[in-house]
Coordinates of C-alpha atoms in Angstrom, one line a residue:
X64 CA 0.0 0.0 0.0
X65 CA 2.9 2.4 1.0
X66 CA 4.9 1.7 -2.4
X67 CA 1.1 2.3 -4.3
X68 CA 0.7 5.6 -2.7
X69 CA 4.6 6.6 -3.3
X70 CA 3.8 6.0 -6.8
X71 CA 0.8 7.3 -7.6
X72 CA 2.4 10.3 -5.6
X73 CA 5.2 10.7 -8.3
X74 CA 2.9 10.3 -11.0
X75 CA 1.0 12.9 -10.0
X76 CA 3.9 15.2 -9.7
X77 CA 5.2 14.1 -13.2
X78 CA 1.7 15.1 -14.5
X79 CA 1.7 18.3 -12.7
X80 CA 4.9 19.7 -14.2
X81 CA 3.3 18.6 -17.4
X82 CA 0.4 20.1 -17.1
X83 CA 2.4 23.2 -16.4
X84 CA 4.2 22.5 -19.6
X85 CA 3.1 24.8 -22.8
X86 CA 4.1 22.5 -25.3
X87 CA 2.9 20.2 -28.2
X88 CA 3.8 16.7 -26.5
X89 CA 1.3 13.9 -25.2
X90 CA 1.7 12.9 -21.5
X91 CA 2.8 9.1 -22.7
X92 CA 5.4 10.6 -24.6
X93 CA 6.5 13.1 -21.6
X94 CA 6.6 10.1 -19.4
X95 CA 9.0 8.3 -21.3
X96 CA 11.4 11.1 -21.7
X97 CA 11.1 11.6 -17.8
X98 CA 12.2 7.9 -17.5
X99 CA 14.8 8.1 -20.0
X100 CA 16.3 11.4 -18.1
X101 CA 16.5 9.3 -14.7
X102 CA 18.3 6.8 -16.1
X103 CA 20.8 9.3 -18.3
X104 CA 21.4 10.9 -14.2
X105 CA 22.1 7.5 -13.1
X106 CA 20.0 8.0 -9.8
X107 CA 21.2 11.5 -9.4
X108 CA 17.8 12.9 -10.1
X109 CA 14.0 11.7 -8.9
X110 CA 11.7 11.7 -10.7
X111 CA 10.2 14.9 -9.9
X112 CA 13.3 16.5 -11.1
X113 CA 13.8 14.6 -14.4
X114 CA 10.4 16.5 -15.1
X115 CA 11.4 19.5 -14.2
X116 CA 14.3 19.2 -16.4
X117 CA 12.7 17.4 -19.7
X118 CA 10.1 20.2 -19.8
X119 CA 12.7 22.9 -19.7
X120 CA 14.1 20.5 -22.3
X121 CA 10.9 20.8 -24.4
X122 CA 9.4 24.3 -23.0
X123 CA 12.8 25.3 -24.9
X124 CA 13.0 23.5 -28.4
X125 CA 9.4 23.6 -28.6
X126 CA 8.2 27.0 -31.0
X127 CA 5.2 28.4 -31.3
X128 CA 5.6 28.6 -35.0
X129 CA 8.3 28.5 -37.8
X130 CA 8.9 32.4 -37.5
X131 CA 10.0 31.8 -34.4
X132 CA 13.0 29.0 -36.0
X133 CA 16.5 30.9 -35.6
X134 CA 19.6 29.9 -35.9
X135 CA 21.3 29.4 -32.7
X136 CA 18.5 27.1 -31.3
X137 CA 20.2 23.6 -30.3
X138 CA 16.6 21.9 -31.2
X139 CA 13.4 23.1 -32.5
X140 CA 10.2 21.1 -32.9
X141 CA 7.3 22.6 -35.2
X142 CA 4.4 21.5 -36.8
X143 CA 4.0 22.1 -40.5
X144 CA 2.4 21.1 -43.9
X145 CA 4.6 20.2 -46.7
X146 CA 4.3 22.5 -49.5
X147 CA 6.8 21.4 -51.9
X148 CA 9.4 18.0 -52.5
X149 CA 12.6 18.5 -53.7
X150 CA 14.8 15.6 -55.4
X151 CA 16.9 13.5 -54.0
X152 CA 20.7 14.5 -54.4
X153 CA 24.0 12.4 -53.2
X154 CA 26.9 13.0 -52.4
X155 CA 30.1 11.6 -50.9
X156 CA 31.3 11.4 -47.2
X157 CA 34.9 11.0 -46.5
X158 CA 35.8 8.1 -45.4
X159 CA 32.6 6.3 -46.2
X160 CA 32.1 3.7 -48.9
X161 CA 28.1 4.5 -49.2
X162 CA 27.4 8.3 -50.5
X163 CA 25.1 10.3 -48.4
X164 CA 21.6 11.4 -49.6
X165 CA 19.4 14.7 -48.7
X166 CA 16.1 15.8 -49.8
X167 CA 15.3 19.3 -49.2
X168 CA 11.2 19.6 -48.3
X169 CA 9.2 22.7 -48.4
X170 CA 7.3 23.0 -45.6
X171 CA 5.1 26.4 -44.2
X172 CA 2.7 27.1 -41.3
X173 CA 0.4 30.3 -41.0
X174 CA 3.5 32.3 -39.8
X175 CA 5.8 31.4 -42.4
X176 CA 7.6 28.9 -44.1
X177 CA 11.4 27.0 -44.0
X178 CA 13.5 24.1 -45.9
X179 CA 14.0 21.0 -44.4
X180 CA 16.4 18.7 -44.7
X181 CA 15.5 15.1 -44.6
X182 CA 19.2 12.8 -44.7
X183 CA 19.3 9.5 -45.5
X184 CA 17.1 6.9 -44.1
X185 CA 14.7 10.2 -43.5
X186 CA 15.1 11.2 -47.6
X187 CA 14.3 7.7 -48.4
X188 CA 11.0 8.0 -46.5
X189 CA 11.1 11.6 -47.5
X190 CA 10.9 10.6 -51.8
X191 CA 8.3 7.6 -50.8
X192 CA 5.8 8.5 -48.5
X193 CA 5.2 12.1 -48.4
X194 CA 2.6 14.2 -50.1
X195 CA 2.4 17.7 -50.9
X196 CA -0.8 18.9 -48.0
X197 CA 0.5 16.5 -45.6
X198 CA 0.8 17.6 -41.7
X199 CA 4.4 16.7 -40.1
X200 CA 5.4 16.9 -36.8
X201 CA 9.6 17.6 -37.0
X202 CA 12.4 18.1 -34.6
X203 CA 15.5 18.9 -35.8
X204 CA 18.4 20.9 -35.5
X205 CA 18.6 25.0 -37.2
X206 CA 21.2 26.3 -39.1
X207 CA 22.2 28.7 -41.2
X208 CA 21.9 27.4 -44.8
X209 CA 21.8 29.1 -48.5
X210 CA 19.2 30.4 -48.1
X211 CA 18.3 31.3 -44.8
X212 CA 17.6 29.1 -41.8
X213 CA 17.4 25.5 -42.8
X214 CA 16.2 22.7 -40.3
X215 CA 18.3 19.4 -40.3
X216 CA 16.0 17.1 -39.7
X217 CA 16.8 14.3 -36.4
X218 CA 13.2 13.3 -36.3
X219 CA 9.7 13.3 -38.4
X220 CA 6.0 11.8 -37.9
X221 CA 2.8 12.3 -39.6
X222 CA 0.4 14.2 -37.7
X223 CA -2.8 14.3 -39.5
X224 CA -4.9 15.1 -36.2
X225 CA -3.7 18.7 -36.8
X226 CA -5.2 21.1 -39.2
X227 CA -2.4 23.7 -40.1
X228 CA -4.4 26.9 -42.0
X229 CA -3.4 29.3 -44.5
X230 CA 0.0 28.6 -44.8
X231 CA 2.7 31.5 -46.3
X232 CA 4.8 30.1 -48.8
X233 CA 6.1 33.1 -49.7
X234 CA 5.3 36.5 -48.1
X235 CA 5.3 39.9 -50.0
X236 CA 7.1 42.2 -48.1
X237 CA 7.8 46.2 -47.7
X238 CA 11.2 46.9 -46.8
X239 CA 10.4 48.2 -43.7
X240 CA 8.8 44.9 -42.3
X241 CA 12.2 43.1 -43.6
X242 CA 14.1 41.1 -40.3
X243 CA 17.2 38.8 -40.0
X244 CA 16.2 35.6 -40.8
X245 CA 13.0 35.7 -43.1
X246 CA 12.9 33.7 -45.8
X247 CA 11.0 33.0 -48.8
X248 CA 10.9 36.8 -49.2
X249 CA 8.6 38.6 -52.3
X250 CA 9.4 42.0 -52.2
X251 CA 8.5 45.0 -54.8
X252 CA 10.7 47.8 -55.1
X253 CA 11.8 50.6 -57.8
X254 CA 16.1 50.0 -59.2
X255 CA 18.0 52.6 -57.3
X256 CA 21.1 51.3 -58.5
X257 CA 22.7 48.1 -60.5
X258 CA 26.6 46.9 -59.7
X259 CA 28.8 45.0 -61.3
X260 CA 29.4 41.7 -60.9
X261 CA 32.3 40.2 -59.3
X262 CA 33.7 36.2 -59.2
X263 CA 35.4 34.8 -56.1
X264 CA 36.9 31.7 -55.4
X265 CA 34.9 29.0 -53.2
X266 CA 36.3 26.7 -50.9
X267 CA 35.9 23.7 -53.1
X268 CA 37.4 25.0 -55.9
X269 CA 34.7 26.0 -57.9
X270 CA 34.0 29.5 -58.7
X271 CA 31.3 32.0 -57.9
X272 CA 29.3 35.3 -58.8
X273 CA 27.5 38.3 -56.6
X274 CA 26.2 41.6 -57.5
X275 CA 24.5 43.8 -55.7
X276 CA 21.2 46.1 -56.4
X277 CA 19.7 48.6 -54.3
X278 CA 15.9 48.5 -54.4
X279 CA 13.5 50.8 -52.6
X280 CA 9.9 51.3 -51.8
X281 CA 7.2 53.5 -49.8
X282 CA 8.9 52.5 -46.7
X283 CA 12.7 52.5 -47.5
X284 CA 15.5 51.1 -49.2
X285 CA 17.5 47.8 -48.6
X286 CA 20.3 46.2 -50.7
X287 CA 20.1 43.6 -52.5
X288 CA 22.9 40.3 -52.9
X289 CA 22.5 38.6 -56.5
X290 CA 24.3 35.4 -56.3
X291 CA 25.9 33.0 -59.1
X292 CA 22.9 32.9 -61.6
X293 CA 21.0 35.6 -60.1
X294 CA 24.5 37.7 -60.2
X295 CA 24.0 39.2 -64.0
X296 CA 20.4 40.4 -63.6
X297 CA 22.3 43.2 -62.0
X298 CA 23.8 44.3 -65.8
X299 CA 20.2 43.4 -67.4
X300 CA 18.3 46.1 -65.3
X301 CA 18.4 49.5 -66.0
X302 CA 17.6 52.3 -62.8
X303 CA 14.0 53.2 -62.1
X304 CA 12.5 50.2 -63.5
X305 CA 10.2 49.0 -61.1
X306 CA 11.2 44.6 -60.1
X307 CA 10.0 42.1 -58.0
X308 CA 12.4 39.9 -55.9
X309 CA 11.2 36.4 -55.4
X310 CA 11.6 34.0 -53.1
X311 CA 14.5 36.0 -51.0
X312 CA 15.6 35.7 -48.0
X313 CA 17.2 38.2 -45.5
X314 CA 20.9 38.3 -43.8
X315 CA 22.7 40.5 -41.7
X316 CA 25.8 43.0 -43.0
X317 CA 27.9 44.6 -41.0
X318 CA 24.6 45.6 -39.0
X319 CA 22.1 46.5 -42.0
X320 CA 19.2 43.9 -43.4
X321 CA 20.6 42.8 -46.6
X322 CA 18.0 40.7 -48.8
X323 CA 19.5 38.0 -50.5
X324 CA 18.6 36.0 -53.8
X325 CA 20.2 32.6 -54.8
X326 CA 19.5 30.3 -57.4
X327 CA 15.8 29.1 -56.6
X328 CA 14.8 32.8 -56.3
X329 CA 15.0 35.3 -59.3
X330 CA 14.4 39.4 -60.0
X331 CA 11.4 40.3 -62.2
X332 CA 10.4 43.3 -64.0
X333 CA 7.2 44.0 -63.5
X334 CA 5.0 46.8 -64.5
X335 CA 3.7 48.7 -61.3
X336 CA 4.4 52.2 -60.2
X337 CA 6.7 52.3 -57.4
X338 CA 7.7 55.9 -55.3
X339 CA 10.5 56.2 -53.3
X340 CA 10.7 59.1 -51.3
X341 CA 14.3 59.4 -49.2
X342 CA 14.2 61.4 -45.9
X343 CA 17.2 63.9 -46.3
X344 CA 19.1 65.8 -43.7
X345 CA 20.1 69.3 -43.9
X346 CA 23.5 69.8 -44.6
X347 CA 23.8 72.4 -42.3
X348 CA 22.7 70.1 -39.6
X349 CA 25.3 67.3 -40.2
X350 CA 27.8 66.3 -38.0
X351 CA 31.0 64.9 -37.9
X352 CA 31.2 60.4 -38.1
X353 CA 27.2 60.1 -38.9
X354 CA 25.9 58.1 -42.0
X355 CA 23.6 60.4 -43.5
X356 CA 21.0 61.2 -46.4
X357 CA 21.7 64.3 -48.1
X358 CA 20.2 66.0 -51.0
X359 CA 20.1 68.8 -53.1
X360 CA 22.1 70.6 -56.6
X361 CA 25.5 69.8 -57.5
X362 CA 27.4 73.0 -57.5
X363 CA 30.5 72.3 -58.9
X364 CA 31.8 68.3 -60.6
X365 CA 35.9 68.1 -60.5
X366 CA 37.6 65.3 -63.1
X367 CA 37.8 62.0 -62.0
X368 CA 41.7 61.3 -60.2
X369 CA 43.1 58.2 -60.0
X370 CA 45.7 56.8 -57.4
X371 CA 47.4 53.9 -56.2
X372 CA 46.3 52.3 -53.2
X373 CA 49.1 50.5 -50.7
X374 CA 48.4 47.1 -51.9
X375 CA 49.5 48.0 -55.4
X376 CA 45.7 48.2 -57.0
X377 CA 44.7 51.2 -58.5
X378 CA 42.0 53.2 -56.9
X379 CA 39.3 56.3 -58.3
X380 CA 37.9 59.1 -56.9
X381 CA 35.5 61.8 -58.0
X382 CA 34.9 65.1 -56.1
X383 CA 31.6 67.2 -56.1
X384 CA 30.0 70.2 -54.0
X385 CA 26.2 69.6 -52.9
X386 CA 24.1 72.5 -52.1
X387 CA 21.0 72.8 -50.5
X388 CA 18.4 75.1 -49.0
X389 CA 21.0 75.5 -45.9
X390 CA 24.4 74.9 -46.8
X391 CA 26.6 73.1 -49.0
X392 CA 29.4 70.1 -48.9
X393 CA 31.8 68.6 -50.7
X394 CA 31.2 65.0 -51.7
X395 CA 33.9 61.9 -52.4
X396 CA 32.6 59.5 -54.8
X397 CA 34.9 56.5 -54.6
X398 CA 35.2 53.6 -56.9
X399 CA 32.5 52.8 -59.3
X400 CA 30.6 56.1 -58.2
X401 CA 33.6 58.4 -59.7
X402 CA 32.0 57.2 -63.0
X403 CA 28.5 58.3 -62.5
X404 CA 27.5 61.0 -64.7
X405 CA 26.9 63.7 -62.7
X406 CA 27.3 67.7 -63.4
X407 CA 26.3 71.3 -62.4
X408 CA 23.0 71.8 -62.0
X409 CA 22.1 68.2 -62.1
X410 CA 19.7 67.5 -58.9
X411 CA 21.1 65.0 -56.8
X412 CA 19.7 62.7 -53.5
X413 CA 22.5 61.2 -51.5
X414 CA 22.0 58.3 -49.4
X415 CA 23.8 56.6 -46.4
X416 CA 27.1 58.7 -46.9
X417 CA 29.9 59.0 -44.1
X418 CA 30.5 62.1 -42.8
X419 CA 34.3 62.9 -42.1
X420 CA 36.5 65.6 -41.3
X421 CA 37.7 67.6 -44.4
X422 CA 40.5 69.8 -44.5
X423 CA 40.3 73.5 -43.2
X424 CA 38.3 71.7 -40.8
X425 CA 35.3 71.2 -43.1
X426 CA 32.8 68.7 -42.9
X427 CA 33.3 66.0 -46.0
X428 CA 30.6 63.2 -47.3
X429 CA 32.2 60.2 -48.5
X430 CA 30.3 58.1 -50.5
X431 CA 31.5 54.2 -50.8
X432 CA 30.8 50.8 -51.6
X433 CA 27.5 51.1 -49.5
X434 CA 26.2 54.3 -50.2
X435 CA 23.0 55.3 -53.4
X436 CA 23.9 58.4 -55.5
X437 CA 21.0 59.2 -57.8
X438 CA 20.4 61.6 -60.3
X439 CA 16.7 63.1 -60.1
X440 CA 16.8 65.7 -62.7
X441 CA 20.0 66.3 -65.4
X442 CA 20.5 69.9 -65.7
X443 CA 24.4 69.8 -66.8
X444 CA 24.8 72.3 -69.1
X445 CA 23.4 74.7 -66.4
X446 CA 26.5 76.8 -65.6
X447 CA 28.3 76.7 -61.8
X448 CA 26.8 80.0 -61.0
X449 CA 23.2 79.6 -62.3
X450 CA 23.1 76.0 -60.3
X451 CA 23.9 77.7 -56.9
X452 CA 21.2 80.9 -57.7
X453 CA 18.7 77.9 -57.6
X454 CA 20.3 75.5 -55.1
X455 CA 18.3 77.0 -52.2
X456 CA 14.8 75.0 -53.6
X457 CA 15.8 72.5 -55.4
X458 CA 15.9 69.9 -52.9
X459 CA 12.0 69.4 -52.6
X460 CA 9.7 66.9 -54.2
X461 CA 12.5 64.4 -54.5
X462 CA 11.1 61.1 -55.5
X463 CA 12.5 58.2 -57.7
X464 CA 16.5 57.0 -57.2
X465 CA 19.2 55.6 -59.4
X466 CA 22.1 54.3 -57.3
X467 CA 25.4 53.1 -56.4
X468 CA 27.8 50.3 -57.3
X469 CA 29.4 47.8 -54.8
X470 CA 32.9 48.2 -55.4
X471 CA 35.2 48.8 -52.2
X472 CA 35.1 52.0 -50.6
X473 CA 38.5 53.1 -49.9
X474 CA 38.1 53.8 -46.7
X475 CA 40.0 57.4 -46.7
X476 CA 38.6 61.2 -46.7
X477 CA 38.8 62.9 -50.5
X478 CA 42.3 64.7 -50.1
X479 CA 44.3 61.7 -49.3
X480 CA 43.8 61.4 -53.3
X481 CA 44.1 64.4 -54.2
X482 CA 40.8 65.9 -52.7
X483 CA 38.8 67.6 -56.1
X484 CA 42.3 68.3 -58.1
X485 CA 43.5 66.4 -61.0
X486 CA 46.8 67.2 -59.8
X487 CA 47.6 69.8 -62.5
X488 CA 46.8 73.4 -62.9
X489 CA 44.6 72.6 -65.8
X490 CA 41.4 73.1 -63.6
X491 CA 42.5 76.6 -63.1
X492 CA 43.2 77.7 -67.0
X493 CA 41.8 80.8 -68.0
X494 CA 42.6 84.6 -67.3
X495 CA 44.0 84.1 -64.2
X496 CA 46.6 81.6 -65.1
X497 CA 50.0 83.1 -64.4
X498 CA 52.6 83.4 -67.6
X499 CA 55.0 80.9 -67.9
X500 CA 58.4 82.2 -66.5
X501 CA 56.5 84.5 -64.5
X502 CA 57.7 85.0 -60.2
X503 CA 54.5 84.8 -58.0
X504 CA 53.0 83.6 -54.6
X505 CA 50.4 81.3 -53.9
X506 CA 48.9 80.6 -50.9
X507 CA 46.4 77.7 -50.2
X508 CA 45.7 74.2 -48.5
X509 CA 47.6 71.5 -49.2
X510 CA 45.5 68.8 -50.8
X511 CA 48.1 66.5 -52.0
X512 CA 51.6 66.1 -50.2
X513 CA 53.3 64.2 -53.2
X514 CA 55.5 65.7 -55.9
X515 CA 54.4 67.4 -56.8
X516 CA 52.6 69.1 -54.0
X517 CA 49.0 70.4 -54.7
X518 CA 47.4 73.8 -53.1
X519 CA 44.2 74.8 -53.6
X520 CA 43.2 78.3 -52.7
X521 CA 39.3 77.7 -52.5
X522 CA 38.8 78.9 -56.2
X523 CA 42.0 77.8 -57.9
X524 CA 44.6 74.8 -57.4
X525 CA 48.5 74.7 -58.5
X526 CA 50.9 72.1 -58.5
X527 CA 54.0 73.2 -56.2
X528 CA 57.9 71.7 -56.9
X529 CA 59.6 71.3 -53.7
X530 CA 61.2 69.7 -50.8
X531 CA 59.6 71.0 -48.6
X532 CA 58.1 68.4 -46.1
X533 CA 53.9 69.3 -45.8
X534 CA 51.0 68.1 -44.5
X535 CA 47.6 67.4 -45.7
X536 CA 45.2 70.4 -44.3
X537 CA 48.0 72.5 -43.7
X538 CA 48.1 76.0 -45.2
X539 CA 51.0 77.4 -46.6
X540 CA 52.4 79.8 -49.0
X541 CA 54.9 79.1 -52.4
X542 CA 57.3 81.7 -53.8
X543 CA 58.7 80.4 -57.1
X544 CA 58.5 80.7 -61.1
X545 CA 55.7 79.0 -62.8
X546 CA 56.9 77.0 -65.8
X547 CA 54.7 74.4 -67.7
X548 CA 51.8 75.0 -65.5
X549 CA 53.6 73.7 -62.1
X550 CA 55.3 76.5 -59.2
X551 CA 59.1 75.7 -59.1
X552 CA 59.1 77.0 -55.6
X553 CA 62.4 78.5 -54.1
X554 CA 60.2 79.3 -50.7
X555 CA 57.9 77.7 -48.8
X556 CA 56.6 79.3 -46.0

């Protein structure tokens, strides 16, 4: 009688915890992993305990629905319909004789959707018994796959006592309800700018391709990662054509959503009106280290200088001066943005560009690898001075982007190439231009401390002959003859 009412006291404190216990598990099924957890203690634990630790166990694994799937998890167990069977594919494990087999299933609930991996035995069973509709109950083990999270499957059953709903197979999003980790991603967005693609080696051996696009909507803008035969849609699409990304799936760069495409998703154009409106900050209310938006009229467009960077390759930069309703600034446009065609007059919205400390103490915006510069109205052959008269208005009403590339930033401010000289006086040639042979002084900032040394003045730049050790920023004064458009300077003070 004493050993009956011992047990049917531990039973009833296994069934308590498990009533407790917000999960998806019978109580049979509970029982035996309370059992199992005894023994694993080898007495350590009674049985009350064991509970208490198997429904932490499952309380923990156990997700209220695949949205809630990330990657860290140890275990996560989910019920879900299978939308979609892939084919089997095999492959070789070292130091096996018999190849290894996976079948990737579809499989979705009413929060969203994820791949699973059935291995082996389980892809076997996987190819011959399941059926698109059918309701599976899964626990297996997350990870970060191709295309976002993956589940490797450790465990499956049928469960066809459980109606699952309207299920998401693939979700159209807006930018701004993007978050780490969704997959099966549609999203609709206007081309704010198309990169070039680039190859890189893999780990084994074979080669691949990414490009990058920058896509915007109502709500924002995100980047977009084109990889291997997604990677040349980015030279098949032109700016401001409206696209549709499908079947994407979002990552984490250097602490910005990125949404990524791979080889079961694609970019479509699609015809649909699409306005992006950016959010821009006054120049005048800038400050020094923010990423900012900026927009307004390009004042003034220097020539494009190239340079060599300290690992030999050769680097570009482009300098520009931005006005808007409340100040102006100079812009850097590194890399592939040196090449966008951009002039006086042309109205211009700058987005996610570095603020940095110019010289003469001046705020500079440099704008790299990561930045969108986009032309909203061409106005080029509008001269210097008539672009700055209307400068003061022309930032309103800004709507539709082109943007950037996605070559490498080069991680520097403007003058450590030069700043907006070509090195030369020939940005300075006209009535001012001193004779050749002629004795004068110039005074100005040093924007180059090569040879030769460049100064510019504000208005005017002139490449300086001497020995004279400088620094960037500093301001000095030449004494010398000018001869073939360069100061042979006999005083530098």
């Amino acid at each position: 009688m004493r050993g009956l009412l011992m047990h049917e006291h531990r039973m009833s404190d296994i069934e308590g915890v498990y009533e407790d216990l917000e999960a998806d598990v019978s109580l049979e099924e509970f029982r035996e992993a309370v059992e199992a957890k005894v023994e694993q203690m080898g007495g350590l634990a009674d049985e009350e305990t064991a509970a208490m630790l198997v429904a932490h166990e499952v309380g923990e694994s156990e997700v209220g629905g695949i949205a809630d799937i990330e990657p860290g998890m140890e275990e996560a167990k989910f019920v879900a319909k299978v939308i979609s069977i892939g084919e089997v594919r095999t492959f070789e494990r070292d130091g096996e004789d018999e190849d290894g087999r996976v079948v990737n299933v579809e499989v979705a609930d009413e929060t969203g959707s994820v791949r699973a991996a059935f291995w082996d035995e389980h892809a076997e069973a996987a190819i011959g018994e399941l059926e698109e509709g059918q309701v599976l109950r899964i626990k297996g083990r997350p990870k970060e796959g191709y295309s976002g999270v993956e589940v490797s499957v450790d465990d499956v059953e049928p469960d066809p006592d459980t109606e699952i709903g309207d299920v998401q197979v693939a979700d159209t999003h807006t930018v701004e309800a993007l978050s780490l980790g969704l997959s099966n991603v549609n999203l609709v967005g206007v081309v704010l700018d198309t990169g070039s693609v680039r190859t890189f080696d893999r780990d084994d051996g074979s080669e691949g391709k990414v490009s990058n696009l920058v896509l915007g909507d109502s709500t924002g803008r995100v980047r977009v990662t084109l990889w291997d035969e997604q990677a040349e849609t980015a030279t098949e699409i032109d700016p401001s054509t409206t696209v549709e990304v499908v079947d994407g799936y979002v990552k984490d760069r250097d602490g910005n959503l990125e949404l990524h495409v791979g080889n079961r998703g694609a970019v479509e154009e699609i015809d649909e009106e699409v306005e992006y409106v950016p959010e821009s900050t006054p120049i005048e209310a800038i400050e020094i280290d923010q990423t900012v938006d900026i927009a307004g009229v390009v004042r003034s467009a220097d020539p494009k200088r190239t340079f060599d960077r300290d690992d030999g390759s050769e680097g570009q930069v482009r300098n520009i001066r931005v006005q808007d309703a409340t100040d102006d600034i100079r812009v850097a446009m590194w890399g592939e943005k040196a090449d966008i065609d951009i002039g006086p007059g042309d109205e211009v919205a700058l987005g996610d560009v570095d603020i940095q400390d110019g010289w003469q103490d001046d705020l500079e915006a440099s704008a790299g690898w990561q930045s969108t510069v986009t032309v909203l109205e061409s106005d080029s052959e509008t001269t210097s001075a008539e672009s700055e008269d209307d400068g003061g208005d022309e930032n309103a009403g800004l709507s539709a982007f082109s943007g950037d590339g996605d070559d490498d930033t080069e991680g520097a401010n403007a003058t450590d190439a030069g700043s907006d000289t070509d090195g030369s006086s020939d940005d300075s040639a006209g009535s001012d231009e001193p004779d050749a042979g002629e004795e004068i002084e110039f005074t100005g900032v040093v924007v180059q401390a090569g040879s030769p040394v460049v100064l510019d003045d504000g208005e005017t730049t002139m490449s300086v002959e001497t020995d004279t050790d400088v620094g960037l920023g500093e301001e000095i004064t030449a004494r010398g003859v000018v001869r073939d458009g360069t100061l042979e300077a006999n005083d530098v003070f």
